[in-house]
Amino acid sequence: MEEKESLVSIVILNYNAGEFLVNCIQSVLESDYSNIEIIVVDNASHDHSQKKCKERFPNIKIIQNKKNLGYCEGNNIGLKDAGGEFLVVLNPDTEVKKDWLNKLFNAYRKFGDGLYQPKHLSLDEKDILMSTGNMLNIFGFGYARGKGTLDENSFTDIEEISYASGTCLFCSKKTMEKIGYLDPFVFLYHDDLDLGWRAAHLGIKSYFVPESIIYHAESYALRWNAKKFFWLERNRKYCLLTHYSKTTYSKIHLKLALVDFFVWMYYISKGFLLSKIRAELDIIKNRKKIAEKYYELEKKKIISDKEIIMKFPDTLHVPGNVSSDNTNNLFNKIIGKLSKNAKKSLID
């Protein structure tokens, strides 16, 4: 007797995605896994893309938000409404290969409950990588491994990574409930980093599944600009303050301060000084909320900071459209040395 397919709820958060959304849904419907429900959560779009999709795909479910609730809370609304035993968070600027979901299930059957991401290739240049797994550095820098490089099939095995990308994230609903969904305070950017970090402290691992493939456009809504740099830096600092114990933080605080100096210099060189200032002020403004989140997460931890940190890579991958190779090499040399010293501080 053939095994019955579990229901998978695919949550797609929309904010003026236009034709991206239509193409995304069309590709999902052409998947060779049939037992799915598609939930489009609309964050008060003004391009009417959600309505056009409902007309074209009447069987999808639309949840209409009255205002833009951000990436985290917008997705949470769909995830909590989902009826599936399994969940997928999927960006609207993606298209999926026919067997993407079956390949994710194959990984799940082998490794069990966890957070899973497929290989991401560029929607415009199908042989260019967008992510072969998302990685996290001790100083809170998250990055998509291999982004912007030629896909040479260097990663062929399912492997543990720092965190699964929110561009396309697969897990069971019970896993998501255990972790506690996306953090609304994060709003957008590093939302998946925060989720994966929280998961790691609970003993829930993240995996990269190279045989599952999706195609992703480059941040259609918010490209590399001052607003994006604000969210990235503000949320990096938020994660450091909420995920590290006070003991861990005190042992590496000098290295963190040195890294912060270089971040200030980097933001100034990019013309985003105001973004860095805004990020710092927002952290100060929300220090009470941050303290509450810190104590909440500390109570839940079953895996230590040290055990997680020792798996973090020492260097970063910064895409060429963000910084030059010379700058990247210099930054990586500094970050790598400081990272190794910081890890040594935790051992001594």
CSV table of C-alpha atoms in Angstrom, one decimal:
chain,number,residue,atom,x,y,z
A,1,MET,CA,0.0,0.0,0.0
A,2,GLU,CA,1.4,3.4,-1.0
A,3,GLU,CA,2.3,5.7,1.9
A,4,LYS,CA,-0.1,8.7,2.2
A,5,GLU,CA,1.6,12.1,1.6
A,6,SER,CA,1.5,14.4,4.7
A,7,LEU,CA,-0.1,17.7,4.2
A,8,VAL,CA,2.5,20.5,3.8
A,9,SER,CA,1.4,24.1,4.3
A,10,ILE,CA,3.4,26.5,2.2
A,11,VAL,CA,3.4,30.1,3.5
A,12,ILE,CA,4.3,32.8,1.1
A,13,LEU,CA,4.5,36.4,2.5
A,14,ASN,CA,3.6,39.0,-0.1
A,15,TYR,CA,4.4,42.7,-0.2
A,16,ASN,CA,4.1,44.1,-3.7
A,17,ALA,CA,5.8,41.1,-5.3
A,18,GLY,CA,3.9,41.5,-8.6
A,19,GLU,CA,4.7,38.8,-11.2
A,20,PHE,CA,7.2,37.2,-8.9
A,21,LEU,CA,4.3,35.9,-6.8
A,22,VAL,CA,2.4,34.5,-9.7
A,23,ASN,CA,5.4,32.7,-11.0
A,24,CYS,CA,6.3,31.4,-7.6
A,25,ILE,CA,2.8,29.9,-7.0
A,26,GLN,CA,2.7,28.4,-10.5
A,27,SER,CA,6.0,26.6,-9.9
A,28,VAL,CA,4.8,25.3,-6.5
A,29,LEU,CA,1.7,23.9,-8.1
A,30,GLU,CA,3.8,22.1,-10.7
A,31,SER,CA,5.7,20.2,-7.9
A,32,ASP,CA,5.5,16.4,-7.9
A,33,TYR,CA,4.4,16.5,-4.3
A,34,SER,CA,0.6,17.1,-4.4
A,35,ASN,CA,-0.7,17.3,-0.8
A,36,ILE,CA,-0.1,20.9,-0.2
A,37,GLU,CA,-2.0,24.0,0.8
A,38,ILE,CA,-0.7,27.4,-0.3
A,39,ILE,CA,-1.3,30.3,2.1
A,40,VAL,CA,-0.5,33.8,0.8
A,41,VAL,CA,-0.2,36.3,3.6
A,42,ASP,CA,-0.4,39.8,2.2
A,43,ASN,CA,1.2,42.6,4.1
A,44,ALA,CA,-1.0,45.4,2.8
A,45,SER,CA,0.3,45.4,-0.8
A,46,HIS,CA,-0.8,48.2,-3.0
A,47,ASP,CA,0.0,46.5,-6.3
A,48,HIS,CA,-3.0,44.1,-6.0
A,49,SER,CA,-0.8,41.1,-6.7
A,50,GLN,CA,-2.5,39.1,-4.0
A,51,LYS,CA,-5.9,39.6,-5.7
A,52,LYS,CA,-4.6,38.8,-9.1
A,53,CYS,CA,-3.2,35.5,-7.8
A,54,LYS,CA,-6.5,34.6,-6.1
A,55,GLU,CA,-8.2,35.1,-9.5
A,56,ARG,CA,-5.7,32.9,-11.3
A,57,PHE,CA,-5.3,30.3,-8.5
A,58,PRO,CA,-8.7,30.2,-6.8
A,59,ASN,CA,-7.7,27.3,-4.5
A,60,ILE,CA,-5.0,29.2,-2.7
A,61,LYS,CA,-5.8,30.8,0.7
A,62,ILE,CA,-5.3,34.6,1.1
A,63,ILE,CA,-4.8,36.2,4.5
A,64,GLN,CA,-5.1,39.9,4.2
A,65,ASN,CA,-3.2,42.0,6.8
A,66,LYS,CA,-4.5,45.6,7.3
A,67,LYS,CA,-0.9,46.9,7.6
A,68,ASN,CA,2.7,45.8,6.9
A,69,LEU,CA,3.5,43.6,9.9
A,70,GLY,CA,7.0,42.9,8.7
A,71,TYR,CA,8.5,39.6,7.6
A,72,CYS,CA,8.4,37.9,11.0
A,73,GLU,CA,4.9,38.5,12.2
A,74,GLY,CA,3.5,38.4,8.6
A,75,ASN,CA,4.9,34.8,8.3
A,76,ASN,CA,3.8,33.9,11.8
A,77,ILE,CA,0.2,34.6,10.9
A,78,GLY,CA,0.3,32.2,8.1
A,79,LEU,CA,2.3,29.6,10.0
A,80,LYS,CA,-0.1,29.6,12.9
A,81,ASP,CA,-3.1,29.3,10.6
A,82,ALA,CA,-1.5,26.4,8.7
A,83,GLY,CA,-3.2,23.0,8.9
A,84,GLY,CA,-0.3,20.9,7.7
A,85,GLU,CA,1.9,18.6,9.7
A,86,PHE,CA,4.8,20.2,7.8
A,87,LEU,CA,5.5,23.8,7.1
A,88,VAL,CA,7.4,25.7,4.4
A,89,VAL,CA,8.3,29.4,4.6
A,90,LEU,CA,8.8,30.5,0.9
A,91,ASN,CA,9.7,33.9,-0.4
A,92,PRO,CA,7.5,35.2,-3.3
A,93,ASP,CA,10.6,35.9,-5.5
A,94,THR,CA,11.4,32.2,-5.8
A,95,GLU,CA,10.6,29.4,-8.2
A,96,VAL,CA,11.0,25.8,-7.3
A,97,LYS,CA,12.2,22.7,-9.1
A,98,LYS,CA,9.6,20.0,-9.6
A,99,ASP,CA,11.1,17.6,-7.0
A,100,TRP,CA,12.2,20.2,-4.4
A,101,LEU,CA,9.7,19.1,-1.7
A,102,ASN,CA,10.3,15.3,-2.1
A,103,LYS,CA,14.1,15.9,-1.7
A,104,LEU,CA,13.4,17.9,1.5
A,105,PHE,CA,11.3,15.0,2.8
A,106,ASN,CA,14.1,12.5,2.0
A,107,ALA,CA,16.4,14.5,4.2
A,108,TYR,CA,13.8,14.8,6.9
A,109,ARG,CA,13.3,11.0,6.9
A,110,LYS,CA,17.0,10.5,7.3
A,111,PHE,CA,17.8,13.2,9.9
A,112,GLY,CA,14.5,13.8,11.7
A,113,ASP,CA,13.2,17.0,13.2
A,114,GLY,CA,15.2,20.0,12.2
A,115,LEU,CA,15.2,23.1,10.0
A,116,TYR,CA,16.0,22.4,6.3
A,117,GLN,CA,16.9,24.5,3.4
A,118,PRO,CA,17.5,23.7,-0.3
A,119,LYS,CA,20.2,24.9,-2.6
A,120,HIS,CA,19.5,28.4,-3.9
A,121,LEU,CA,20.4,29.3,-7.4
A,122,SER,CA,19.9,32.7,-9.1
A,123,LEU,CA,16.6,33.2,-10.8
A,124,ASP,CA,18.3,35.2,-13.5
A,125,GLU,CA,21.5,33.2,-13.9
A,126,LYS,CA,20.7,29.5,-13.2
A,127,ASP,CA,24.3,28.5,-12.8
A,128,ILE,CA,25.1,31.1,-10.1
A,129,LEU,CA,24.7,30.2,-6.4
A,130,MET,CA,22.6,32.2,-4.0
A,131,SER,CA,23.2,29.9,-1.0
A,132,THR,CA,24.6,26.5,-0.2
A,133,GLY,CA,23.6,26.8,3.4
A,134,ASN,CA,23.5,29.8,5.7
A,135,MET,CA,26.4,30.2,8.2
A,136,LEU,CA,26.9,32.2,11.4
A,137,ASN,CA,30.1,33.8,12.8
A,138,ILE,CA,30.8,34.2,16.5
A,139,PHE,CA,30.3,38.0,16.1
A,140,GLY,CA,26.8,37.6,14.8
A,141,PHE,CA,27.5,37.9,11.1
A,142,GLY,CA,25.3,35.6,9.1
A,143,TYR,CA,25.9,34.9,5.4
A,144,ALA,CA,24.8,32.7,2.5
A,145,ARG,CA,27.7,30.3,1.7
A,146,GLY,CA,28.8,30.5,-1.9
A,147,LYS,CA,26.6,33.4,-2.8
A,148,GLY,CA,27.5,35.0,-6.2
A,149,THR,CA,29.8,32.2,-7.2
A,150,LEU,CA,29.5,29.6,-10.0
A,151,ASP,CA,27.7,26.4,-9.1
A,152,GLU,CA,30.3,23.7,-9.5
A,153,ASN,CA,28.4,21.1,-7.3
A,154,SER,CA,31.0,21.4,-4.6
A,155,PHE,CA,28.5,20.5,-1.9
A,156,THR,CA,26.8,17.2,-2.7
A,157,ASP,CA,25.9,15.8,0.7
A,158,ILE,CA,23.2,16.8,3.2
A,159,GLU,CA,25.1,18.5,5.9
A,160,GLU,CA,24.6,20.5,9.1
A,161,ILE,CA,24.8,24.3,8.8
A,162,SER,CA,24.5,27.2,11.2
A,163,TYR,CA,20.9,28.0,10.2
A,164,ALA,CA,18.4,27.4,7.4
A,165,SER,CA,17.6,30.3,5.2
A,166,GLY,CA,14.2,31.9,5.5
A,167,THR,CA,14.0,32.2,1.7
A,168,CYS,CA,12.9,28.6,1.8
A,169,LEU,CA,12.7,26.8,5.1
A,170,PHE,CA,11.1,23.4,5.7
A,171,CYS,CA,10.3,21.8,9.1
A,172,SER,CA,7.5,20.0,11.0
A,173,LYS,CA,4.9,22.2,12.6
A,174,LYS,CA,5.8,20.7,16.0
A,175,THR,CA,9.4,21.8,15.5
A,176,MET,CA,8.3,25.3,14.7
A,177,GLU,CA,6.1,25.4,17.8
A,178,LYS,CA,8.9,24.1,20.0
A,179,ILE,CA,11.3,26.9,18.8
A,180,GLY,CA,8.6,29.5,19.2
A,181,TYR,CA,8.1,30.9,15.6
A,182,LEU,CA,9.8,34.0,14.2
A,183,ASP,CA,10.6,36.9,16.6
A,184,PRO,CA,8.3,39.8,15.8
A,185,PHE,CA,10.8,42.3,17.2
A,186,VAL,CA,13.3,41.3,14.5
A,187,PHE,CA,10.8,42.5,11.9
A,188,LEU,CA,12.9,41.5,8.9
A,189,TYR,CA,16.5,40.4,8.1
A,190,HIS,CA,18.4,37.9,10.4
A,191,ASP,CA,15.0,36.5,11.3
A,192,ASP,CA,16.2,33.1,10.1
A,193,LEU,CA,19.5,33.5,11.9
A,194,ASP,CA,17.7,34.2,15.1
A,195,LEU,CA,15.3,31.2,14.6
A,196,GLY,CA,18.2,28.9,13.8
A,197,TRP,CA,20.2,30.1,16.8
A,198,ARG,CA,17.3,29.6,19.1
A,199,ALA,CA,16.8,26.1,17.6
A,200,ALA,CA,20.4,25.2,18.2
A,201,HIS,CA,20.2,26.0,21.9
A,202,LEU,CA,17.2,23.6,22.0
A,203,GLY,CA,19.2,20.8,20.3
A,204,ILE,CA,17.4,21.3,17.0
A,205,LYS,CA,19.9,21.2,14.1
A,206,SER,CA,19.7,23.0,10.7
A,207,TYR,CA,20.5,21.2,7.4
A,208,PHE,CA,21.5,22.0,3.8
A,209,VAL,CA,19.9,19.7,1.2
A,210,PRO,CA,21.8,20.1,-2.1
A,211,GLU,CA,19.5,17.9,-4.2
A,212,SER,CA,16.5,20.1,-3.4
A,213,ILE,CA,16.8,23.2,-5.6
A,214,ILE,CA,15.0,26.6,-5.8
A,215,TYR,CA,15.7,29.7,-7.8
A,216,HIS,CA,15.8,33.0,-6.0
A,217,ALA,CA,15.8,36.6,-7.2
A,218,GLU,CA,18.1,39.2,-5.4
A,219,SER,CA,16.0,40.9,-2.7
A,220,TYR,CA,13.2,42.4,-4.8
A,221,ALA,CA,11.8,44.5,-2.1
A,222,LEU,CA,14.8,46.0,-0.4
A,223,ARG,CA,18.2,45.9,-2.1
A,224,TRP,CA,21.5,46.9,-0.5
A,225,ASN,CA,20.6,50.3,0.9
A,226,ALA,CA,20.7,52.3,4.1
A,227,LYS,CA,17.4,50.8,5.4
A,228,LYS,CA,18.7,47.2,4.9
A,229,PHE,CA,22.0,47.9,6.6
A,230,PHE,CA,20.1,49.3,9.6
A,231,TRP,CA,18.0,46.2,10.0
A,232,LEU,CA,21.1,43.9,9.5
A,233,GLU,CA,23.1,45.7,12.1
A,234,ARG,CA,20.4,46.3,14.6
A,235,ASN,CA,19.3,42.6,14.5
A,236,ARG,CA,22.9,41.4,14.7
A,237,LYS,CA,23.4,43.3,18.0
A,238,TYR,CA,20.0,42.1,19.2
A,239,CYS,CA,20.9,38.5,18.6
A,240,LEU,CA,24.3,38.8,20.4
A,241,LEU,CA,22.6,40.4,23.4
A,242,THR,CA,19.8,37.8,23.6
A,243,HIS,CA,21.6,34.5,22.6
A,244,TYR,CA,24.9,34.8,24.5
A,245,SER,CA,24.9,34.3,28.3
A,246,LYS,CA,26.4,37.1,30.3
A,247,THR,CA,29.3,34.9,31.1
A,248,THR,CA,30.0,34.2,27.4
A,249,TYR,CA,29.6,37.9,26.5
A,250,SER,CA,32.0,39.0,29.2
A,251,LYS,CA,34.7,36.5,28.0
A,252,ILE,CA,34.6,37.8,24.4
A,253,HIS,CA,33.5,41.4,24.9
A,254,LEU,CA,36.9,42.9,24.0
A,255,LYS,CA,36.9,41.1,20.7
A,256,LEU,CA,33.3,42.2,20.1
A,257,ALA,CA,34.3,45.8,20.8
A,258,LEU,CA,37.1,45.5,18.3
A,259,VAL,CA,34.8,44.1,15.7
A,260,ASP,CA,32.3,46.8,16.4
A,261,PHE,CA,35.0,49.4,15.6
A,262,PHE,CA,35.6,47.8,12.2
A,263,VAL,CA,31.9,47.7,11.6
A,264,TRP,CA,31.7,51.5,12.3
A,265,MET,CA,34.5,52.0,9.8
A,266,TYR,CA,32.8,49.9,7.2
A,267,TYR,CA,29.5,51.7,7.6
A,268,ILE,CA,31.2,55.1,7.3
A,269,SER,CA,33.0,53.9,4.1
A,270,LYS,CA,29.7,52.8,2.6
A,271,GLY,CA,28.0,56.1,3.5
A,272,PHE,CA,25.7,54.4,5.9
A,273,LEU,CA,26.9,56.1,9.2
A,274,LEU,CA,23.3,57.1,10.0
A,275,SER,CA,22.2,53.5,9.7
A,276,LYS,CA,24.8,52.4,12.2
A,277,ILE,CA,23.8,55.2,14.6
A,278,ARG,CA,20.1,54.4,14.3
A,279,ALA,CA,20.8,50.7,14.9
A,280,GLU,CA,22.7,51.5,18.1
A,281,LEU,CA,20.0,54.0,19.4
A,282,ASP,CA,17.3,51.4,18.7
A,283,ILE,CA,19.1,48.8,20.8
A,284,ILE,CA,19.4,51.3,23.7
A,285,LYS,CA,15.8,52.3,23.3
A,286,ASN,CA,14.7,48.7,23.5
A,287,ARG,CA,17.0,47.5,26.3
A,288,LYS,CA,14.2,46.5,28.5
A,289,LYS,CA,12.6,44.3,25.8
A,290,ILE,CA,16.0,42.8,25.0
A,291,ALA,CA,16.6,42.0,28.7
A,292,GLU,CA,13.2,40.2,28.9
A,293,LYS,CA,14.0,38.2,25.8
A,294,TYR,CA,17.5,37.3,27.1
A,295,TYR,CA,16.1,35.8,30.4
A,296,GLU,CA,13.4,34.0,28.4
A,297,LEU,CA,15.9,32.3,26.2
A,298,GLU,CA,18.4,31.6,29.0
A,299,LYS,CA,15.8,29.5,30.8
A,300,LYS,CA,15.1,27.4,27.7
A,301,LYS,CA,18.8,26.6,26.8
A,302,ILE,CA,19.8,22.9,26.9
A,303,ILE,CA,22.9,23.3,24.6
A,304,SER,CA,25.6,25.6,25.8
A,305,ASP,CA,27.0,28.7,24.0
A,306,LYS,CA,30.4,27.1,23.9
A,307,GLU,CA,29.2,23.9,22.1
A,308,ILE,CA,27.4,26.0,19.5
A,309,ILE,CA,30.2,28.6,19.0
A,310,MET,CA,32.8,25.9,18.3
A,311,LYS,CA,30.9,24.9,15.2
A,312,PHE,CA,30.9,28.5,13.8
A,313,PRO,CA,33.2,29.3,10.9
A,314,ASP,CA,35.9,31.9,11.6
A,315,THR,CA,35.6,33.7,8.2
A,316,LEU,CA,32.8,35.1,6.2
A,317,HIS,CA,31.6,35.2,2.6
A,318,VAL,CA,30.6,38.7,1.5
A,319,PRO,CA,29.1,38.9,-2.0
A,320,GLY,CA,31.0,41.0,-4.5
A,321,ASN,CA,28.1,43.4,-4.9
A,322,VAL,CA,28.5,44.4,-1.3
A,323,SER,CA,32.2,44.8,-1.0
A,324,SER,CA,35.4,44.5,-3.1
A,325,ASP,CA,37.6,41.4,-3.0
A,326,ASN,CA,40.5,43.4,-1.4
A,327,THR,CA,38.2,44.7,1.4
A,328,ASN,CA,36.7,41.3,1.9
A,329,ASN,CA,40.2,39.6,2.2
A,330,LEU,CA,41.4,42.2,4.7
A,331,PHE,CA,38.1,42.0,6.7
A,332,ASN,CA,38.3,38.2,6.7
A,333,LYS,CA,41.9,38.2,7.9
A,334,ILE,CA,40.9,40.4,10.9
A,335,ILE,CA,37.7,38.7,11.7
A,336,GLY,CA,39.3,35.2,11.4
A,337,LYS,CA,42.0,36.1,13.9
A,338,LEU,CA,39.6,37.7,16.3
A,339,SER,CA,37.2,34.8,16.0
A,340,LYS,CA,39.9,32.2,16.9
A,341,ASN,CA,41.0,34.4,19.8
A,342,ALA,CA,37.4,34.7,21.0
A,343,LYS,CA,37.0,30.9,20.9
A,344,LYS,CA,40.2,30.5,22.8
A,345,SER,CA,38.9,32.8,25.5
A,346,LEU,CA,35.9,30.5,26.0
A,347,ILE,CA,38.2,27.5,26.5
A,348,ASP,CA,40.8,29.1,28.8
